[in-house]
mmCIF file of C-alpha atoms in Angstrom:
data_model
loop_
_atom_site.group_PDB
_atom_site.id
_atom_site.type_symbol
_atom_site.label_atom_id
_atom_site.label_comp_id
_atom_site.label_asym_id
_atom_site.label_seq_id
_atom_site.Cartn_x
_atom_site.Cartn_y
_atom_site.Cartn_z
ATOM 1 C CA UNK O 17 12.628 -23.690 -37.909
ATOM 2 C CA UNK O 18 13.783 -24.897 -34.502
ATOM 3 C CA UNK O 19 12.661 -21.670 -32.844
ATOM 4 C CA UNK O 20 9.228 -22.040 -34.464
ATOM 5 C CA UNK O 21 8.884 -25.586 -33.206
ATOM 6 C CA UNK O 22 10.085 -24.498 -29.788
ATOM 7 C CA UNK O 23 7.562 -21.661 -29.657
ATOM 8 C CA UNK O 24 4.758 -24.009 -30.706
ATOM 9 C CA UNK O 25 5.760 -26.446 -27.993
ATOM 10 C CA UNK O 26 5.816 -23.742 -25.331
ATOM 11 C CA UNK O 27 2.427 -22.427 -26.447
ATOM 12 C CA UNK O 28 0.972 -25.953 -26.397
ATOM 13 C CA UNK O 29 2.490 -26.530 -22.969
ATOM 14 C CA UNK O 30 0.946 -23.312 -21.713
ATOM 15 C CA UNK O 31 -2.493 -24.343 -22.975
ATOM 16 C CA UNK O 32 -2.171 -27.769 -21.324
ATOM 17 C CA UNK O 33 -1.051 -26.141 -18.103
ATOM 18 C CA UNK O 34 -3.920 -23.642 -18.138
ATOM 19 C CA UNK O 35 -6.716 -26.067 -18.978
ATOM 20 C CA UNK O 36 -5.545 -28.710 -16.519
ATOM 21 C CA UNK O 37 -5.280 -26.138 -13.766
ATOM 22 C CA UNK O 38 -7.343 -26.015 -10.615
ATOM 23 C CA UNK O 39 -7.629 -22.239 -10.540
ATOM 24 C CA UNK O 40 -6.897 -20.005 -7.609
ATOM 25 C CA UNK O 41 -8.461 -16.564 -7.344
ATOM 26 C CA UNK O 42 -6.324 -13.488 -7.811
ATOM 27 C CA UNK O 43 -4.529 -12.317 -4.651
ATOM 28 C CA UNK O 44 -5.013 -15.664 -2.920
ATOM 29 C CA UNK O 45 -2.034 -17.385 -1.383
ATOM 30 C CA UNK O 46 -0.354 -20.190 -3.274
ATOM 31 C CA UNK O 47 2.838 -22.234 -3.323
ATOM 32 C CA UNK O 48 5.415 -21.167 -5.901
ATOM 33 C CA UNK O 49 7.333 -23.551 -8.153
ATOM 34 C CA UNK O 50 10.223 -23.325 -5.666
ATOM 35 C CA UNK O 51 7.992 -24.386 -2.780
ATOM 36 C CA UNK O 52 7.939 -20.911 -1.241
ATOM 37 C CA UNK O 53 4.719 -19.213 -0.074
ATOM 38 C CA UNK O 54 3.391 -16.774 -2.664
ATOM 39 C CA UNK O 55 0.482 -14.724 -3.942
ATOM 40 C CA UNK O 56 -1.439 -15.290 -7.186
ATOM 41 C CA UNK O 57 -0.931 -12.126 -9.287
ATOM 42 C CA UNK O 58 -0.546 -10.987 -12.883
ATOM 43 C CA UNK O 59 2.961 -11.651 -14.179
ATOM 44 C CA UNK O 60 3.526 -7.906 -14.586
ATOM 45 C CA UNK O 61 3.115 -7.573 -10.812
ATOM 46 C CA UNK O 62 5.691 -10.280 -10.065
ATOM 47 C CA UNK O 63 9.023 -8.529 -10.507
ATOM 48 C CA UNK O 64 11.216 -11.597 -9.945
ATOM 49 C CA UNK O 65 9.446 -13.767 -12.533
ATOM 50 C CA UNK O 66 8.894 -10.909 -14.979
ATOM 51 C CA UNK O 67 12.618 -10.057 -14.933
ATOM 52 C CA UNK O 68 13.585 -13.716 -15.259
ATOM 53 C CA UNK O 69 11.440 -14.107 -18.386
ATOM 54 C CA UNK O 70 12.886 -10.895 -19.846
ATOM 55 C CA UNK O 71 16.519 -11.835 -19.177
ATOM 56 C CA UNK O 72 16.390 -15.583 -19.883
ATOM 57 C CA UNK O 73 13.401 -16.128 -22.207
ATOM 58 C CA UNK O 74 13.594 -19.901 -22.719
ATOM 59 C CA UNK O 75 14.162 -20.846 -19.081
ATOM 60 C CA UNK O 76 11.963 -17.991 -17.939
ATOM 61 C CA UNK O 77 8.977 -19.152 -19.951
ATOM 62 C CA UNK O 78 9.425 -22.618 -18.481
ATOM 63 C CA UNK O 79 9.394 -21.133 -15.001
ATOM 64 C CA UNK O 80 6.327 -19.100 -15.887
ATOM 65 C CA UNK O 81 4.500 -22.218 -17.120
ATOM 66 C CA UNK O 82 5.141 -23.990 -13.849
ATOM 67 C CA UNK O 83 3.971 -20.924 -11.906
ATOM 68 C CA UNK O 84 0.524 -20.441 -13.493
ATOM 69 C CA UNK O 85 -2.094 -20.368 -10.729
ATOM 70 C CA UNK O 86 -5.146 -18.871 -12.453
ATOM 71 C CA UNK O 87 -6.302 -17.600 -15.803
ATOM 72 C CA UNK O 88 -9.000 -15.556 -17.492
ATOM 73 C CA UNK O 89 -9.761 -13.953 -20.812
ATOM 74 C CA UNK O 90 -6.343 -12.769 -22.065
ATOM 75 C CA UNK O 91 -5.047 -12.822 -18.478
ATOM 76 C CA UNK O 92 -2.780 -15.439 -16.941
ATOM 77 C CA UNK O 93 -1.904 -15.271 -13.244
ATOM 78 C CA UNK O 94 1.282 -16.652 -11.719
ATOM 79 C CA UNK O 95 2.221 -17.676 -8.206
ATOM 80 C CA UNK O 96 4.727 -15.031 -7.190
ATOM 81 C CA UNK O 97 6.927 -16.008 -4.224
ATOM 82 C CA UNK O 98 6.895 -13.756 -1.187
ATOM 83 C CA UNK O 99 10.611 -13.323 -0.720
ATOM 84 C CA UNK O 100 11.571 -11.795 2.595
ATOM 85 C CA UNK O 101 14.976 -10.170 2.096
ATOM 86 C CA UNK O 102 17.585 -10.205 4.829
ATOM 87 C CA UNK O 103 19.524 -7.152 5.936
ATOM 88 C CA UNK O 104 22.353 -7.374 8.443
ATOM 89 C CA UNK O 105 21.898 -3.793 9.622
ATOM 90 C CA UNK O 106 18.154 -3.310 9.787
ATOM 91 C CA UNK O 107 15.386 -5.621 11.096
ATOM 92 C CA UNK O 108 13.220 -5.240 7.994
ATOM 93 C CA UNK O 109 10.113 -6.876 9.380
ATOM 94 C CA UNK O 110 10.166 -6.135 13.108
ATOM 95 C CA UNK O 111 8.860 -8.923 15.349
ATOM 96 C CA UNK O 112 6.731 -6.477 17.344
ATOM 97 C CA UNK O 113 4.379 -4.274 15.378
ATOM 98 C CA UNK O 114 0.872 -2.860 15.180
ATOM 99 C CA UNK O 115 0.365 -2.013 18.850
ATOM 100 C CA UNK O 116 -1.385 1.241 19.698
ATOM 101 C CA UNK O 117 -1.506 2.940 23.085
ATOM 102 C CA UNK O 118 -4.662 4.906 22.247
ATOM 103 C CA UNK O 119 -8.374 4.291 22.478
ATOM 104 C CA UNK O 120 -10.034 4.785 19.099
ATOM 105 C CA UNK O 121 -13.374 6.385 18.269
ATOM 106 C CA UNK O 122 -15.658 5.713 15.418
ATOM 107 C CA UNK O 123 -10.688 13.366 8.328
ATOM 108 C CA UNK O 124 -14.041 14.337 7.232
ATOM 109 C CA UNK O 125 -16.505 13.769 10.002
ATOM 110 C CA UNK O 126 -13.661 12.443 12.131
ATOM 111 C CA UNK O 127 -12.254 13.215 15.563
ATOM 112 C CA UNK O 128 -8.929 14.340 16.972
ATOM 113 C CA UNK O 129 -6.809 11.258 17.604
ATOM 114 C CA UNK O 130 -5.427 10.687 21.074
ATOM 115 C CA UNK O 131 -1.745 11.299 21.692
ATOM 116 C CA UNK O 132 0.323 8.299 20.479
ATOM 117 C CA UNK O 133 -2.816 6.646 19.121
ATOM 118 C CA UNK O 134 -1.206 5.798 15.766
ATOM 119 C CA UNK O 135 2.561 5.546 16.405
ATOM 120 C CA UNK O 136 3.298 4.464 12.813
ATOM 121 C CA UNK O 137 1.859 7.644 11.297
ATOM 122 C CA UNK O 138 4.299 9.615 9.178
ATOM 123 C CA UNK O 139 3.867 13.169 7.927
ATOM 124 C CA UNK O 140 5.728 13.568 4.632
ATOM 125 C CA UNK O 141 7.117 16.993 3.729
ATOM 126 C CA UNK O 142 9.111 18.373 0.800
ATOM 127 C CA UNK O 143 11.125 21.383 -0.264
ATOM 128 C CA UNK O 144 12.431 22.338 -3.693
ATOM 129 C CA UNK O 145 16.013 21.881 -4.845
ATOM 130 C CA UNK O 146 18.653 23.356 -2.561
ATOM 131 C CA UNK O 147 16.132 25.613 -0.860
ATOM 132 C CA UNK O 148 17.047 26.179 2.781
ATOM 133 C CA UNK O 149 13.497 27.081 3.734
ATOM 134 C CA UNK O 150 10.980 25.082 5.710
ATOM 135 C CA UNK O 151 9.707 21.722 4.557
ATOM 136 C CA UNK O 152 6.062 21.747 3.428
ATOM 137 C CA UNK O 153 3.825 18.951 4.700
ATOM 138 C CA UNK O 154 1.911 17.366 1.837
ATOM 139 C CA UNK O 155 1.048 13.708 2.487
ATOM 140 C CA UNK O 156 0.815 10.924 4.986
ATOM 141 C CA UNK O 157 2.688 7.653 5.201
ATOM 142 C CA UNK O 158 3.097 4.580 7.364
ATOM 143 C CA UNK O 159 6.183 3.313 9.194
ATOM 144 C CA UNK O 160 6.640 -0.416 8.444
ATOM 145 C CA UNK O 161 10.199 -0.911 9.729
ATOM 146 C CA UNK O 162 12.865 1.104 11.484
ATOM 147 C CA UNK O 163 13.879 2.515 8.109
ATOM 148 C CA UNK O 164 10.937 2.316 5.706
ATOM 149 C CA UNK O 165 7.719 4.247 5.155
ATOM 150 C CA UNK O 166 4.955 3.218 2.748
ATOM 151 C CA UNK O 167 3.047 5.993 0.970
ATOM 152 C CA UNK O 168 1.208 6.745 -2.280
ATOM 153 C CA UNK O 169 3.144 7.175 -5.517
ATOM 154 C CA UNK O 170 1.251 10.381 -6.336
ATOM 155 C CA UNK O 171 2.790 11.963 -3.238
ATOM 156 C CA UNK O 172 6.205 11.872 -4.920
ATOM 157 C CA UNK O 173 5.432 13.505 -8.257
ATOM 158 C CA UNK O 174 7.379 16.716 -7.667
ATOM 159 C CA UNK O 175 10.715 16.932 -9.492
ATOM 160 C CA UNK O 176 13.986 18.147 -7.991
ATOM 161 C CA UNK O 177 12.745 18.123 -4.421
ATOM 162 C CA UNK O 178 14.013 16.630 -1.189
ATOM 163 C CA UNK O 179 11.712 14.825 1.224
ATOM 164 C CA UNK O 180 11.550 14.580 4.980
ATOM 165 C CA UNK O 181 9.386 12.465 7.270
ATOM 166 C CA UNK O 182 8.086 13.496 10.678
ATOM 167 C CA UNK O 183 7.421 10.585 13.030
ATOM 168 C CA UNK O 184 5.718 10.585 16.406
ATOM 169 C CA UNK O 185 3.778 13.764 15.633
ATOM 170 C CA UNK O 186 0.349 14.744 16.916
ATOM 171 C CA UNK O 187 -0.009 18.482 16.272
ATOM 172 C CA UNK O 188 2.145 19.534 13.314
ATOM 173 C CA UNK O 189 2.200 23.164 14.479
ATOM 174 C CA UNK O 190 2.880 22.487 18.142
ATOM 175 C CA UNK O 191 5.811 20.234 18.966
ATOM 176 C CA UNK O 192 5.384 20.971 22.680
ATOM 177 C CA UNK O 193 2.159 18.984 22.906
ATOM 178 C CA UNK O 194 3.871 16.054 24.621
ATOM 179 C CA UNK O 195 4.463 14.061 21.434
ATOM 180 C CA UNK O 196 8.245 14.663 20.994
ATOM 181 C CA UNK O 197 8.321 14.085 17.216
ATOM 182 C CA UNK O 198 11.463 13.565 15.159
ATOM 183 C CA UNK O 199 12.256 14.634 11.596
ATOM 184 C CA UNK O 200 14.159 12.198 9.382
ATOM 185 C CA UNK O 201 15.515 12.872 5.895
ATOM 186 C CA UNK O 202 14.404 10.518 3.107
ATOM 187 C CA UNK O 203 17.537 8.922 1.661
ATOM 188 C CA UNK O 204 15.817 7.382 -1.376
ATOM 189 C CA UNK O 205 12.447 6.162 -2.573
ATOM 190 C CA UNK O 206 10.943 3.736 -5.066
ATOM 191 C CA UNK O 207 7.709 4.438 -6.931
ATOM 192 C CA UNK O 208 5.875 1.420 -8.333
ATOM 193 C CA UNK O 209 7.265 0.960 -11.873
ATOM 194 C CA UNK O 210 3.769 0.798 -13.376
ATOM 195 C CA UNK O 211 2.311 3.781 -11.553
ATOM 196 C CA UNK O 212 0.018 5.822 -13.805
ATOM 197 C CA UNK O 213 -0.305 9.436 -12.680
ATOM 198 C CA UNK O 214 -3.473 9.917 -14.711
ATOM 199 C CA UNK O 215 -5.505 6.891 -13.637
ATOM 200 C CA UNK O 216 -3.684 6.498 -10.288
ATOM 201 C CA UNK O 217 -3.193 2.791 -10.978
ATOM 202 C CA UNK O 218 -0.461 1.131 -8.860
ATOM 203 C CA UNK O 219 -0.467 4.181 -6.581
ATOM 204 C CA UNK O 220 2.106 3.034 -4.056
ATOM 205 C CA UNK O 221 5.706 3.842 -3.143
ATOM 206 C CA UNK O 222 8.206 3.123 -0.393
ATOM 207 C CA UNK O 223 10.621 5.543 1.257
ATOM 208 C CA UNK O 224 13.990 4.628 2.751
ATOM 209 C CA UNK O 225 15.051 6.866 5.628
ATOM 210 C CA UNK O 226 18.650 7.995 6.019
ATOM 211 C CA UNK O 227 18.931 6.254 9.393
ATOM 212 C CA UNK O 228 17.241 3.690 11.574
ATOM 213 C CA UNK O 229 14.717 5.148 13.987
ATOM 214 C CA UNK O 230 14.408 3.988 17.558
ATOM 215 C CA UNK O 231 11.043 2.537 18.483
ATOM 216 C CA UNK O 232 9.249 4.214 21.365
ATOM 217 C CA UNK O 233 5.700 4.555 22.640
ATOM 218 C CA UNK O 234 5.215 7.335 20.068
ATOM 219 C CA UNK O 235 7.122 5.742 17.161
ATOM 220 C CA UNK O 236 6.319 2.153 16.335
ATOM 221 C CA UNK O 237 5.739 0.245 13.059
ATOM 222 C CA UNK O 238 2.444 -1.166 11.865
ATOM 223 C CA UNK O 239 2.215 -4.811 10.769
ATOM 224 C CA UNK O 240 2.104 -5.847 7.126
ATOM 225 C CA UNK O 241 -0.579 -8.462 6.306
ATOM 226 C CA UNK O 242 1.842 -11.182 5.232
ATOM 227 C CA UNK O 243 0.104 -14.093 6.987
ATOM 228 C CA UNK O 244 -1.703 -16.448 4.620
ATOM 229 C CA UNK O 245 -5.139 -15.890 6.149
ATOM 230 C CA UNK O 246 -4.744 -12.106 5.803
ATOM 231 C CA UNK O 247 -3.417 -12.192 2.236
ATOM 232 C CA UNK O 248 -6.598 -14.055 1.268
ATOM 233 C CA UNK O 249 -9.012 -11.593 2.876
ATOM 234 C CA UNK O 250 -10.940 -8.953 0.979
ATOM 235 C CA UNK O 251 -11.877 -7.237 4.305
ATOM 236 C CA UNK O 252 -15.399 -6.504 3.012
ATOM 237 C CA UNK O 253 -17.748 -5.788 5.918
ATOM 238 C CA UNK O 254 -14.937 -4.817 8.287
ATOM 239 C CA UNK O 255 -14.454 -1.336 9.770
ATOM 240 C CA UNK O 256 -10.803 -0.268 9.564
ATOM 241 C CA UNK O 257 -9.503 3.152 10.590
ATOM 242 C CA UNK O 258 -7.959 5.882 8.485
ATOM 243 C CA UNK O 259 -5.953 8.760 9.928
ATOM 244 C CA UNK O 260 -4.210 11.873 8.693
ATOM 245 C CA UNK O 261 -3.634 15.606 8.874
ATOM 246 C CA UNK O 262 -5.626 16.313 5.714
ATOM 247 C CA UNK O 263 -8.480 18.713 5.042
ATOM 248 C CA UNK O 264 -11.596 18.328 7.176
ATOM 249 C CA UNK O 265 -13.822 19.137 4.175
ATOM 250 C CA UNK O 266 -13.381 19.175 0.415
ATOM 251 C CA UNK O 267 -10.942 21.993 -0.471
ATOM 252 C CA UNK O 268 -11.062 23.041 3.168
ATOM 253 C CA UNK O 269 -8.192 23.804 5.504
ATOM 254 C CA UNK O 270 -5.929 20.983 6.580
ATOM 255 C CA UNK O 271 -5.884 19.952 10.208
ATOM 256 C CA UNK O 272 -2.845 20.589 12.400
ATOM 257 C CA UNK O 273 -3.958 17.827 14.775
ATOM 258 C CA UNK O 274 -4.038 14.205 13.661
ATOM 259 C CA UNK O 275 -7.585 13.107 12.755
ATOM 260 C CA UNK O 276 -9.075 9.598 12.735
ATOM 261 C CA UNK O 277 -12.235 7.969 11.465
ATOM 262 C CA UNK O 278 -13.614 4.470 11.007
ATOM 263 C CA UNK O 279 -14.991 3.441 7.611
ATOM 264 C CA UNK O 280 -16.590 0.244 6.257
ATOM 265 C CA UNK O 281 -14.900 -1.682 3.457
ATOM 266 C CA UNK O 282 -17.235 -2.230 0.487
ATOM 267 C CA UNK O 283 -16.896 -4.855 -2.225
ATOM 268 C CA UNK O 284 -15.080 -4.030 -5.431
ATOM 269 C CA UNK O 285 -18.224 -5.006 -7.326
ATOM 270 C CA UNK O 286 -20.215 -2.309 -5.508
ATOM 271 C CA UNK O 287 -17.362 0.145 -5.916
ATOM 272 C CA UNK O 288 -17.339 -0.439 -9.686
ATOM 273 C CA UNK O 289 -21.053 0.384 -9.800
ATOM 274 C CA UNK O 290 -20.513 3.524 -7.735
ATOM 275 C CA UNK O 291 -17.788 4.769 -10.078
ATOM 276 C CA UNK O 292 -19.329 3.480 -13.325
ATOM 277 C CA UNK O 293 -19.788 7.000 -14.707
ATOM 278 C CA UNK O 294 -16.226 8.047 -13.854
ATOM 279 C CA UNK O 295 -12.916 7.070 -15.395
ATOM 280 C CA UNK O 296 -11.667 5.144 -12.395
ATOM 281 C CA UNK O 297 -10.067 1.706 -12.510
ATOM 282 C CA UNK O 298 -11.488 -0.599 -9.845
ATOM 283 C CA UNK O 299 -9.760 -3.987 -9.866
ATOM 284 C CA UNK O 300 -7.784 -6.321 -7.613
ATOM 285 C CA UNK O 301 -5.181 -3.620 -6.991
ATOM 286 C CA UNK O 302 -7.520 -1.404 -4.972
ATOM 287 C CA UNK O 303 -9.768 -1.536 -1.931
ATOM 288 C CA UNK O 304 -12.777 0.739 -1.416
ATOM 289 C CA UNK O 305 -14.073 2.007 1.912
ATOM 290 C CA UNK O 306 -16.606 4.623 2.947
ATOM 291 C CA UNK O 307 -20.068 5.268 4.360
ATOM 292 C CA UNK O 308 -23.008 5.132 1.882
ATOM 293 C CA UNK O 309 -24.237 8.541 3.042
ATOM 294 C CA UNK O 310 -20.775 10.078 3.066
ATOM 295 C CA UNK O 311 -19.658 12.403 5.833
ATOM 296 C CA UNK O 312 -16.588 10.447 6.939
ATOM 297 C CA UNK O 313 -13.575 9.878 4.731
ATOM 298 C CA UNK O 314 -9.955 10.666 3.984
ATOM 299 C CA UNK O 315 -9.396 13.976 2.171
ATOM 300 C CA UNK O 316 -6.705 16.168 0.579
ATOM 301 C CA UNK O 317 -3.508 15.898 2.583
ATOM 302 C CA UNK O 318 -4.397 12.415 3.859
ATOM 303 C CA UNK O 319 -3.006 10.892 0.641
ATOM 304 C CA UNK O 320 -0.475 8.149 1.247
ATOM 305 C CA UNK O 321 -1.748 7.542 4.761
ATOM 306 C CA UNK O 322 -2.834 4.190 6.172
ATOM 307 C CA UNK O 323 -6.076 2.255 6.189
ATOM 308 C CA UNK O 324 -5.620 0.236 9.386
ATOM 309 C CA UNK O 325 -7.458 -2.968 10.210
ATOM 310 C CA UNK O 326 -7.487 -4.196 13.818
ATOM 311 C CA UNK O 327 -7.124 -7.884 14.572
ATOM 312 C CA UNK O 328 -7.842 -7.953 18.276
ATOM 313 C CA UNK O 329 -5.198 -5.544 19.627
ATOM 314 C CA UNK O 330 -2.876 -5.610 16.605
ATOM 315 C CA UNK O 331 -3.222 -3.276 13.624
ATOM 316 C CA UNK O 332 -2.389 -4.157 10.027
ATOM 317 C CA UNK O 333 -1.820 -1.903 7.037
ATOM 318 C CA UNK O 334 -4.417 -3.008 4.476
ATOM 319 C CA UNK O 335 -4.715 0.114 2.328
ATOM 320 C CA UNK O 336 -2.924 3.309 1.285
ATOM 321 C CA UNK O 337 -5.036 6.430 0.704
ATOM 322 C CA UNK O 338 -5.090 6.972 -3.070
ATOM 323 C CA UNK O 339 -8.064 8.722 -4.673
ATOM 324 C CA UNK O 340 -11.843 9.093 -4.753
ATOM 325 C CA UNK O 341 -14.583 11.582 -5.593
ATOM 326 C CA UNK O 342 -13.905 14.790 -3.644
ATOM 327 C CA UNK O 343 -14.163 13.856 0.062
ATOM 328 C CA UNK O 344 -16.816 11.911 1.967
ATOM 329 C CA UNK O 345 -19.236 12.173 -0.946
ATOM 330 C CA UNK O 346 -22.341 9.974 -0.642
ATOM 331 C CA UNK O 347 -22.212 6.835 -2.820
ATOM 332 C CA UNK O 348 -18.519 7.349 -3.625
ATOM 333 C CA UNK O 349 -16.278 5.401 -1.241
ATOM 334 C CA UNK O 350 -12.622 6.298 -0.898
ATOM 335 C CA UNK O 351 -10.188 4.315 -3.034
ATOM 336 C CA UNK O 352 -7.085 2.785 -1.473
ATOM 337 C CA UNK O 353 -4.157 0.855 -2.921
ATOM 338 C CA UNK O 354 -4.674 -2.700 -1.664
ATOM 339 C CA UNK O 355 -1.593 -3.619 0.351
ATOM 340 C CA UNK O 356 -2.008 -7.399 0.067
ATOM 341 C CA UNK O 357 -1.702 -7.013 -3.706
ATOM 342 C CA UNK O 358 1.511 -5.002 -3.408
ATOM 343 C CA UNK O 359 3.298 -7.029 -0.722
ATOM 344 C CA UNK O 360 5.954 -8.242 -3.142
ATOM 345 C CA UNK O 361 6.689 -4.686 -4.252
ATOM 346 C CA UNK O 362 6.901 -3.455 -0.657
ATOM 347 C CA UNK O 363 9.009 -6.279 0.738
ATOM 348 C CA UNK O 364 11.385 -6.491 -2.227
ATOM 349 C CA UNK O 365 12.186 -2.784 -1.790
ATOM 350 C CA UNK O 366 12.809 -2.927 1.940
ATOM 351 C CA UNK O 367 16.567 -2.810 1.558
#
């Protein structure tokens, strides 16, 4: 009887909280119930609060009630604190980031990137089991600290393989091109717990390298968009860059030399219309970018690579190459995992 009364009280409290709420849009910044800066997300995307509710239901539900920041039909959003973990050995969020030494032109339809143009680019390679053969390059990634690389979850679907990351590379087949790349073994990795390999929802992962890398002109981290004004942006109408060693046409040969292209971000509403006839989930977890007439886009092999937005002379990681319709197809923009939505996942796994 007491539990029934308690449940009724909590439900009533939730209704009062929801209907008295001045709503905040999903992904917007907010202040958590602890006074910390946060982002308004679904509770399933807030690991700290979700785990608290699961482990301590009564207190957890109370914390959830005080964290509600928005609501919709069968969907309640909570203010999830952006917790920046500390690590005595590794500067997790480096104070200097996002600076490129290259000049960038406006990949399918893209151009060869200049040497050291994108110093945070990572080429991810794998080999099976205890095989002593060469690593096979398969995806891109982005250096975000001296020990962490962000990539797409679908890049890590092979079982019983080991991974390696090449940093500072320009031409993957010619290491004497002046780039002086380094290869670093992946010590461990975390795939988003709700990644769906069919729909490609929550298509993001983070790699931990087996050692800290030294920052140079050729190896340097990109910035994460943790500032409040960036977490609130949808970036629609901006022209970020995408880069990678992927195919230069659909099912074509991959490029040995790093390619780059600039693409416009389109609204999720337009993207939903473009993909209406396909089984693709377009929601707050993704960002869409591409030219209406096609011709320029990320392609096979670019998966996991960065969508990079310039703020004056500093570049921010705003998207991770995820999926789309073939490559550079007219009326089908590329689909990227939206980094501002996954900041908590990224930062909480930078250990």
